[in-house]
Short mmCIF file of C-alpha atoms and ligand atoms in Angstrom, two decimals:
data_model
loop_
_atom_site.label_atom_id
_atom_site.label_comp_id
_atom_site.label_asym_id
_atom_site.label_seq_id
_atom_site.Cartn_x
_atom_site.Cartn_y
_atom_site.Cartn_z
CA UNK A 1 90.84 69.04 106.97
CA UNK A 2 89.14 71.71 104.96
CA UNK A 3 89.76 71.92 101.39
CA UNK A 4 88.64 75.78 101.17
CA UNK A 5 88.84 78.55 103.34
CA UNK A 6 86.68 81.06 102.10
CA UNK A 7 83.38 79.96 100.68
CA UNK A 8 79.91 81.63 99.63
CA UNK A 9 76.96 80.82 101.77
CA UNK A 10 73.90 80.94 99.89
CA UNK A 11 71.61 81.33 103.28
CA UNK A 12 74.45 82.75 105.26
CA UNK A 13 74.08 86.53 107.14
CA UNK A 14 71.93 87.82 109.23
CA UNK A 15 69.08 88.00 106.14
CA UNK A 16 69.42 84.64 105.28
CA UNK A 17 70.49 86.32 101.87
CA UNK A 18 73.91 85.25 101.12
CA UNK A 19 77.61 85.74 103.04
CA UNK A 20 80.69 84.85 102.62
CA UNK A 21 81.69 82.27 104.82
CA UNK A 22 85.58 82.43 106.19
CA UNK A 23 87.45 79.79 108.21
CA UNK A 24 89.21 82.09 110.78
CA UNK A 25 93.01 81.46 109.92
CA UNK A 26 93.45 83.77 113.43
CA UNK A 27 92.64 80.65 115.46
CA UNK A 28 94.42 77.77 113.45
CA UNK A 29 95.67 75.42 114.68
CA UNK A 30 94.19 75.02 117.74
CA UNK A 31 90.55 76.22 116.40
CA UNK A 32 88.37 75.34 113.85
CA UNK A 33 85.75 78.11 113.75
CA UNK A 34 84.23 79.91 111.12
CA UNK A 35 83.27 83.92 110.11
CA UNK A 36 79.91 84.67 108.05
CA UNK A 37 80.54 87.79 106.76
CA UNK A 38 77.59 89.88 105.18
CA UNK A 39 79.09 93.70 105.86
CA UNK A 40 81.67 95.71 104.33
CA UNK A 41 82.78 96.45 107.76
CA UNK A 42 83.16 92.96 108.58
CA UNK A 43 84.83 91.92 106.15
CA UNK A 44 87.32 94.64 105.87
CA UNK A 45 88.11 93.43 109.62
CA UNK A 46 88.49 90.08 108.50
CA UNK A 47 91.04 90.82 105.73
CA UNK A 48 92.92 93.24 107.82
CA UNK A 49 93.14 90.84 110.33
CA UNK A 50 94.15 88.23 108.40
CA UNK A 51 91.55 85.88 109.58
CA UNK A 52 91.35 85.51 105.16
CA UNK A 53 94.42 86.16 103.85
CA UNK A 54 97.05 85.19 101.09
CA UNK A 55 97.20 86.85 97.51
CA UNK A 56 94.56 84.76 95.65
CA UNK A 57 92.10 83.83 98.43
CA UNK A 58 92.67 87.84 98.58
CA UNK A 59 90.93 87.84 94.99
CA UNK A 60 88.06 85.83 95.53
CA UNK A 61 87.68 87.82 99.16
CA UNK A 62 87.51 91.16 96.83
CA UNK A 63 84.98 89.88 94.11
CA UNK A 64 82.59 88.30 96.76
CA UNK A 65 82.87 91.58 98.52
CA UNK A 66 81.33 92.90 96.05
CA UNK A 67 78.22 91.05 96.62
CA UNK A 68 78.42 91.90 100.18
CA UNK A 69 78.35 95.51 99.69
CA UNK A 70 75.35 95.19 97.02
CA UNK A 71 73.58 93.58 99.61
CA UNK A 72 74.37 96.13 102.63
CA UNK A 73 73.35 98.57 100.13
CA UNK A 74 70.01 96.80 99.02
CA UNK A 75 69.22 96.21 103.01
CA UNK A 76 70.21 99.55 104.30
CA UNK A 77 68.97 101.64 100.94
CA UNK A 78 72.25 103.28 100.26
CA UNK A 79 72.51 104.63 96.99
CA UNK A 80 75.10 104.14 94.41
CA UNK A 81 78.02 106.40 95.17
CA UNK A 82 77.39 104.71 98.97
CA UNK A 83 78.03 101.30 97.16
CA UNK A 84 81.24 102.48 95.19
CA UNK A 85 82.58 103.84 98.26
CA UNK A 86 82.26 100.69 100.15
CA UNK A 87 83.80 98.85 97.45
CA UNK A 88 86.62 100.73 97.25
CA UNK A 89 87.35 100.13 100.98
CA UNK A 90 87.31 96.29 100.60
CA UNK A 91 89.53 96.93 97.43
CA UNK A 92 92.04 99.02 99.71
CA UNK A 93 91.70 96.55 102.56
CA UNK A 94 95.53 95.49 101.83
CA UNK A 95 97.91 97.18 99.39
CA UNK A 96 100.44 95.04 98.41
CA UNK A 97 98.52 91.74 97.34
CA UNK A 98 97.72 92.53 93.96
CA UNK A 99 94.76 89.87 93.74
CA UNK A 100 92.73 91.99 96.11
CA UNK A 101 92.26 94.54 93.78
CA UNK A 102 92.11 92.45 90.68
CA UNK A 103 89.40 90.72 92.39
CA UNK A 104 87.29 93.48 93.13
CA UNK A 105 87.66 95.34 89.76
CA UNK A 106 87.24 91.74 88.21
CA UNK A 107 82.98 92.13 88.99
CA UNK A 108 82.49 95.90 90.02
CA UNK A 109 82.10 96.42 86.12
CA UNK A 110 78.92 94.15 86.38
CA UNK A 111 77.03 95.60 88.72
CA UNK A 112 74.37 97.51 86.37
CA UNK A 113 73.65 93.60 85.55
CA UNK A 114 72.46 93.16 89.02
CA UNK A 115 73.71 91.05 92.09
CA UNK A 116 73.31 87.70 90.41
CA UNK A 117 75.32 88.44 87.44
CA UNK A 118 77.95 89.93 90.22
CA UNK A 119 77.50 86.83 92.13
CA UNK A 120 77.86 84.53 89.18
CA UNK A 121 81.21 85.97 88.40
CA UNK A 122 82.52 86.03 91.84
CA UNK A 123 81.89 82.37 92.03
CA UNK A 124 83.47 81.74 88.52
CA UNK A 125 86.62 83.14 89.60
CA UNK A 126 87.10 81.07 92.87
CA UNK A 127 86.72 78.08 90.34
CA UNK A 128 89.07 79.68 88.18
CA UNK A 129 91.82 80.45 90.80
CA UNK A 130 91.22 77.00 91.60
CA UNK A 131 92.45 75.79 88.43
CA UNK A 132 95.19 78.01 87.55
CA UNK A 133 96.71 76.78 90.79
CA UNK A 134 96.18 72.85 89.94
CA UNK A 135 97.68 73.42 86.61
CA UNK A 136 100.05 76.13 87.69
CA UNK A 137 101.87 73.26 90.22
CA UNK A 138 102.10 70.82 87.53
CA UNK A 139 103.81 73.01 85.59
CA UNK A 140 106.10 73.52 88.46
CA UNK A 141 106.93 70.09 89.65
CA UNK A 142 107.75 69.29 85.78
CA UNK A 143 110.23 72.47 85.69
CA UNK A 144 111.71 71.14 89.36
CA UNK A 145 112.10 67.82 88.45
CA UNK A 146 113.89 68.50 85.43
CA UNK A 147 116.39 70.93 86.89
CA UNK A 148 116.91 69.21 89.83
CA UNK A 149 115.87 65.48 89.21
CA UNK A 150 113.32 63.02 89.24
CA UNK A 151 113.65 61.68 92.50
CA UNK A 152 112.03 62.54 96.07
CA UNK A 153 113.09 66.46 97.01
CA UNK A 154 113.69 68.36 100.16
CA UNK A 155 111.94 71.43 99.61
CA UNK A 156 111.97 74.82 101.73
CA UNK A 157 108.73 77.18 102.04
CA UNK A 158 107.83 80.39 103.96
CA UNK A 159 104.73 81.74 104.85
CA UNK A 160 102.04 79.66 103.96
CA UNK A 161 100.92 79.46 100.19
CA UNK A 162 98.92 76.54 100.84
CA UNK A 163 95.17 75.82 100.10
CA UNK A 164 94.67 78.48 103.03
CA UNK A 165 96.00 81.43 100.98
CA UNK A 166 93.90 80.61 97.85
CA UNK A 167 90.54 79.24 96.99
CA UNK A 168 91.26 75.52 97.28
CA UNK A 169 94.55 73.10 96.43
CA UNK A 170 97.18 76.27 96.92
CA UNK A 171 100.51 77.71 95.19
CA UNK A 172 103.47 76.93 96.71
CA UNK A 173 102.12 73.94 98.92
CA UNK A 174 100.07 73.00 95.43
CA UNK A 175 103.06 72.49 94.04
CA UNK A 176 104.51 70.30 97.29
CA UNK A 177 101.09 68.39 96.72
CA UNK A 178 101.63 67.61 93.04
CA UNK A 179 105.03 66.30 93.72
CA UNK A 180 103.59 64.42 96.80
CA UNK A 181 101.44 62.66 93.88
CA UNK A 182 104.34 61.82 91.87
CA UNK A 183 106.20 60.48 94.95
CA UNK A 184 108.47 63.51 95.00
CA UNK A 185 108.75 64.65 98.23
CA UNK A 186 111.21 63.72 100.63
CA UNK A 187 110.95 66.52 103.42
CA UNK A 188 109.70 70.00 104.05
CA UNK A 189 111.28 72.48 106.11
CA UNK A 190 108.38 75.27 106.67
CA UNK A 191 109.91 78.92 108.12
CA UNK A 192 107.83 79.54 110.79
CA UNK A 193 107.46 82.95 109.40
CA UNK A 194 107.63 85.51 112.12
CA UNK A 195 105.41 87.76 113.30
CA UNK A 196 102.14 85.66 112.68
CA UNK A 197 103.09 82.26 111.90
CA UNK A 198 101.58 81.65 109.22
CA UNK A 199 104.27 78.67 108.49
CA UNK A 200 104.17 76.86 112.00
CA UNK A 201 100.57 77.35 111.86
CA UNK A 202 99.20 77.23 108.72
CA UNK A 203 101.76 75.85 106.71
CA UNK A 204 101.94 72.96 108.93
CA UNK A 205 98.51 72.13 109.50
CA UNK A 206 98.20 71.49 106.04
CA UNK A 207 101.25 69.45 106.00
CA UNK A 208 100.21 67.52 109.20
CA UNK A 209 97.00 66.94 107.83
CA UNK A 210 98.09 65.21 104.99
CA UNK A 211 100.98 63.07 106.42
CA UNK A 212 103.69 65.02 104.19
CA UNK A 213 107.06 65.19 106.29
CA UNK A 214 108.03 68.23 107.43
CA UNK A 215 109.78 70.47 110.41
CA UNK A 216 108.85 73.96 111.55
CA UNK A 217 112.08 75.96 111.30
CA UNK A 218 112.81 79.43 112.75
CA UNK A 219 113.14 82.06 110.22
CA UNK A 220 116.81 82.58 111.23
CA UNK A 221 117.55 79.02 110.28
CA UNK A 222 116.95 79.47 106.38
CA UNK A 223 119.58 80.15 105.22
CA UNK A 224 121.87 77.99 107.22
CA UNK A 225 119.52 75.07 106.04
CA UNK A 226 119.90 76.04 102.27
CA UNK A 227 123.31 76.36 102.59
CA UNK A 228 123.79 73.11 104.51
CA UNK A 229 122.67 71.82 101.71
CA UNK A 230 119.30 70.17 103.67
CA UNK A 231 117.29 71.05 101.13
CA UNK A 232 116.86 70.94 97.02
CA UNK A 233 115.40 73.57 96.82
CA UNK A 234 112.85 76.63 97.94
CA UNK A 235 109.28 76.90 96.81
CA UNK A 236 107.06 80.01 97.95
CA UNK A 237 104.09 82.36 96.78
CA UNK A 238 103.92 85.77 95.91
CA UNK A 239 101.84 88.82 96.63
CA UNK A 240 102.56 90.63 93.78
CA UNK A 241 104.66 90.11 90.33
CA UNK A 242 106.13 93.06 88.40
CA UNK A 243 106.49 92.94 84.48
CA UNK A 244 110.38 92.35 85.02
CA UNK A 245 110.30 89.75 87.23
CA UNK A 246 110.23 91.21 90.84
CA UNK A 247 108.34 89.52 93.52
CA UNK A 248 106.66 90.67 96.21
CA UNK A 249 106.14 88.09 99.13
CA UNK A 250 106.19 87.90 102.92
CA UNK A 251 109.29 89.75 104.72
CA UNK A 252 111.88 87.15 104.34
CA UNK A 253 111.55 86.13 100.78
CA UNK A 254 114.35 88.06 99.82
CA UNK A 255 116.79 86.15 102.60
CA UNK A 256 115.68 83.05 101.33
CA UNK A 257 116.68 84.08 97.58
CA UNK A 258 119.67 85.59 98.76
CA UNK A 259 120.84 81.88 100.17
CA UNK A 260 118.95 79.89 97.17
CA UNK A 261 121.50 81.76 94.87
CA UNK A 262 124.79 81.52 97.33
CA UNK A 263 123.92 77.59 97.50
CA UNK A 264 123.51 77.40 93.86
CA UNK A 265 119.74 76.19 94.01
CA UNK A 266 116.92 77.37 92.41
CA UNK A 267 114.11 79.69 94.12
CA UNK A 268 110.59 79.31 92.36
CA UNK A 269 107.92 81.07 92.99
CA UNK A 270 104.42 79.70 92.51
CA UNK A 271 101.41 81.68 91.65
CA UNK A 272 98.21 82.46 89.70
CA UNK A 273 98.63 84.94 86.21
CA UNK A 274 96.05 87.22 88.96
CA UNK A 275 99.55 87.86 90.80
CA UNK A 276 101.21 89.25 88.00
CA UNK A 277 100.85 92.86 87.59
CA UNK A 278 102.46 94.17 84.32
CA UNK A 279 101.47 97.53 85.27
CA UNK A 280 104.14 97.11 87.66
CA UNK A 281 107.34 97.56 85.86
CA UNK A 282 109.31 96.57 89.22
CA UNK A 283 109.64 95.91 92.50
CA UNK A 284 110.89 99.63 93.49
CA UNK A 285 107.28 100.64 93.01
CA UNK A 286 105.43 98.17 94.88
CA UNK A 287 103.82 99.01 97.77
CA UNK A 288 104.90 97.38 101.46
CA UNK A 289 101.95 96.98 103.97
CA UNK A 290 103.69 98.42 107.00
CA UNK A 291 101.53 96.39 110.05
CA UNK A 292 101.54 97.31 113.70
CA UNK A 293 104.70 96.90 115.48
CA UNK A 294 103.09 95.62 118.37
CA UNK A 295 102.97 92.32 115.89
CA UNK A 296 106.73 92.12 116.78
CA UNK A 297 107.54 93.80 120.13
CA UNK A 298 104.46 91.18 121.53
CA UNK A 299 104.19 87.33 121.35
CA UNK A 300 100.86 85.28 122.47
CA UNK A 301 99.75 88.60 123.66
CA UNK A 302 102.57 89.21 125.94
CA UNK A 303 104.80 92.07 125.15
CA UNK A 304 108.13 90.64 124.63
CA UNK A 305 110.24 93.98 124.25
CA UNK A 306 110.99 96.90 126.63
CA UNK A 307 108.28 99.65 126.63
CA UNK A 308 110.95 101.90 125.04
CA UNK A 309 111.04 99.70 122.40
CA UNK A 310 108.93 100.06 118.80
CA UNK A 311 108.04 97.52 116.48
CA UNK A 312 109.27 97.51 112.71
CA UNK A 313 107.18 95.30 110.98
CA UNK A 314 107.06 95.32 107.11
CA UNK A 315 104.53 92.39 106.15
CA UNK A 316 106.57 91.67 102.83
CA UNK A 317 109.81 91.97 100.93
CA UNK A 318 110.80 92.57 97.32
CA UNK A 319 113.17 89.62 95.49
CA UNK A 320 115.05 90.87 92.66
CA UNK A 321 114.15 88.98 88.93
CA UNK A 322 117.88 87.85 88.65
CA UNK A 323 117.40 86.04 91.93
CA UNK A 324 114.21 83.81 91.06
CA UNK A 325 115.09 81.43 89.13
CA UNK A 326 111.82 80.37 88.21
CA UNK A 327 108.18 81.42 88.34
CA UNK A 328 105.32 78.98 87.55
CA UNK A 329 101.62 80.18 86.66
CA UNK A 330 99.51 78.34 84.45
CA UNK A 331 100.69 80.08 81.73
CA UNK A 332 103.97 77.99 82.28
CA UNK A 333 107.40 78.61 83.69
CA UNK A 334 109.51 81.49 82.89
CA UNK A 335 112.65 81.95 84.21
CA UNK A 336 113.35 85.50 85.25
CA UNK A 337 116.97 85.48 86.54
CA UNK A 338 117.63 84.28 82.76
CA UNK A 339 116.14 87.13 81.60
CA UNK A 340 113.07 85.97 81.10
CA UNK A 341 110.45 89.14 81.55
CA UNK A 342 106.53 88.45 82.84
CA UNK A 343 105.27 90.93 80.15
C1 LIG B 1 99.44 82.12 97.84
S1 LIG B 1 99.90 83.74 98.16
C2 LIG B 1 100.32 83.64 99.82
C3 LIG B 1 101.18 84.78 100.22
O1 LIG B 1 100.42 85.71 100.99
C4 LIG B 1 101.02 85.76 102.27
O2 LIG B 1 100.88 86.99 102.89
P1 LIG B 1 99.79 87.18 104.07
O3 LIG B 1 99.84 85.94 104.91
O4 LIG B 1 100.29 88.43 104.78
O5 LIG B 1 98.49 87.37 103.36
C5 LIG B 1 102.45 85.45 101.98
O6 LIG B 1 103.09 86.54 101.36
C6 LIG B 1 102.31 84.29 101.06
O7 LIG B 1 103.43 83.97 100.31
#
């Protein structure tokens, strides 16, 4: 199995110059193909599309974006306003993922220094996000096997927050992987995460792929599995954090919290200091990426509802602080529904 899913090829693109190369999440699991992306356009398409997706892959999609539009510029002798502008539509690809405009405004500033220096610090934050994320999970798996014990858990995800949503190892499934090394995990149950899958697919493909026990589960069945008392408790990403403690993450987050707290287990949420936005004071200002409805009134391409009917499809939810009981960067834990406050 892959260990990254968005990469920068050095000969990639149609100059031989550079792109960044993107394993097409549209096609897992049944295909294993790859994107080399050296336009704006193209890119844009890709992230829109979700063939990249999840909040800190996001990031390192915006900062190598950079490069791509620096070299569209170069090859097609746009001048610099023409390069801002395309920027700014990979930055505004997706609204709600905080990362992917943290990652583009991470390197824009550098761009007087040239494309190498760009380049350079594109690169250096895929590396980074890779490490907050290893170090982020240990901190996690330390906080979960203190509050809930130090023996094999039953843990509950949705979405996928795997090594798929990030530039290697993951958040959420980084932290299912750390407590895999510590002999900690007993069972996954993985929401299948309706409209686009991205648990039956994604989720489990990484969990098939490295022998971790697991089930797909429909959405619906959350919250009769937390409070069943199947699992210890539920781990997921996030899109964006707000200074207070809010979290944006994939439309049913917030059911998943709601259940965590009426079962009396905790909900932590794993993900990269790039996630937190303190300029956020809270979730009511957050913006929700509204996608097509034909997401939902269609399935496999055939349309599932009546003609008459339309598609409501908000891509993510806000959880209330006082409902996460913990959330784990590499910073460390806080613990928001105890108060705690990001910034
Ligand atoms: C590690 S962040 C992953 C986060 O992003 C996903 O959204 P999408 O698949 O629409 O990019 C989902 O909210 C995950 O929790």
């Amino acid at each position: 199995m892959t260990e990254r899913a968005i990469t920068w090829d050095a000969r990639g693109g149609r100059g031989g110059s550079g792109a960044v190369r993107l394993l097409d999440q549209t096609l897992l699991p049944g295909r294993t193909e790859y994107l080399d992306v050296d336009t704006v356009d193209d890119l844009v398409a890709a992230i829109r599309a979700l063939a990249v997706r999840g909040a800190p892959a996001l990031g390192v999609a915006g900062a190598l974006g950079v490069v791509v539009a620096m070299d569209e510029a170069a090859r097609e002798g746009r001048d610099r306003a023409a390069l801002e502008a395309a920027v700014d539509r990979v930055r505004d690809a997706r609204p709600t993922a905080v990362n992917l405009r943290w990652g583009v405004e991470q390197v824009r500033s550098l761009v007087d220094d040239g494309r190498e220096a760009v380049l350079e610090a594109a690169l250096d934050l895929a590396a980074a996000d890779e490490a907050a994320n290893r170090l982020l999970s240990r901190h996690a798996a330390d906080w979960l096997q203190e509050r809930v014990g130090h023996r094999p858990l039953r843990v509950l995800t949705h979405c996928n927050a795997g090594l798929l949503a990030a530039s290697a190892w993951g958040t959420a499934l980084g932290v299912v992987r750390e407590l895999r090394t510590r002999d900690a995990v007993e069972f996954v149950y993985a929401d299948e995460t309706r409209p686009l899958l991205q648990g039956a697919r994604l989720t489990a493909w990484e969990l098939a792929a490295e022998g971790i026990p697991h089930a797909v589960q429909v959405d619906g069945a959350a919250a009769s599995t937390i409070v069943r008392g199947l699992v210890d408790c539920a781990v997921v990403g996030a899109d964006r954090i707000a200074a207070n403690g809010d979290v944006a993450n994939k439309v049913g987050t917030l059911g998943v919290a709601l259940a965590c707290r009426e079962a009396g287990i905790p909900l932590l949420v794993a993900a990269p200091w790039s996630t937190v936005d303190l300029a956020t004071p809270d979730g009511s200002v957050i913006e929700i990426e509204e996608r097509a409805g034909e997401e939902v009134t269609a399935f496999g391409g055939t349309r599932t509802a009546p003609e008459g009917s339309s598609g409501f499809n908000p891509a993510f939810d806000v959880t209330p602080a006082r409902l996460v009981a913990a959330v784990a960067t590499e910073r460390g834990v806080v613990e928001p529904a105890s108060g705690d406050r990001l910034g």
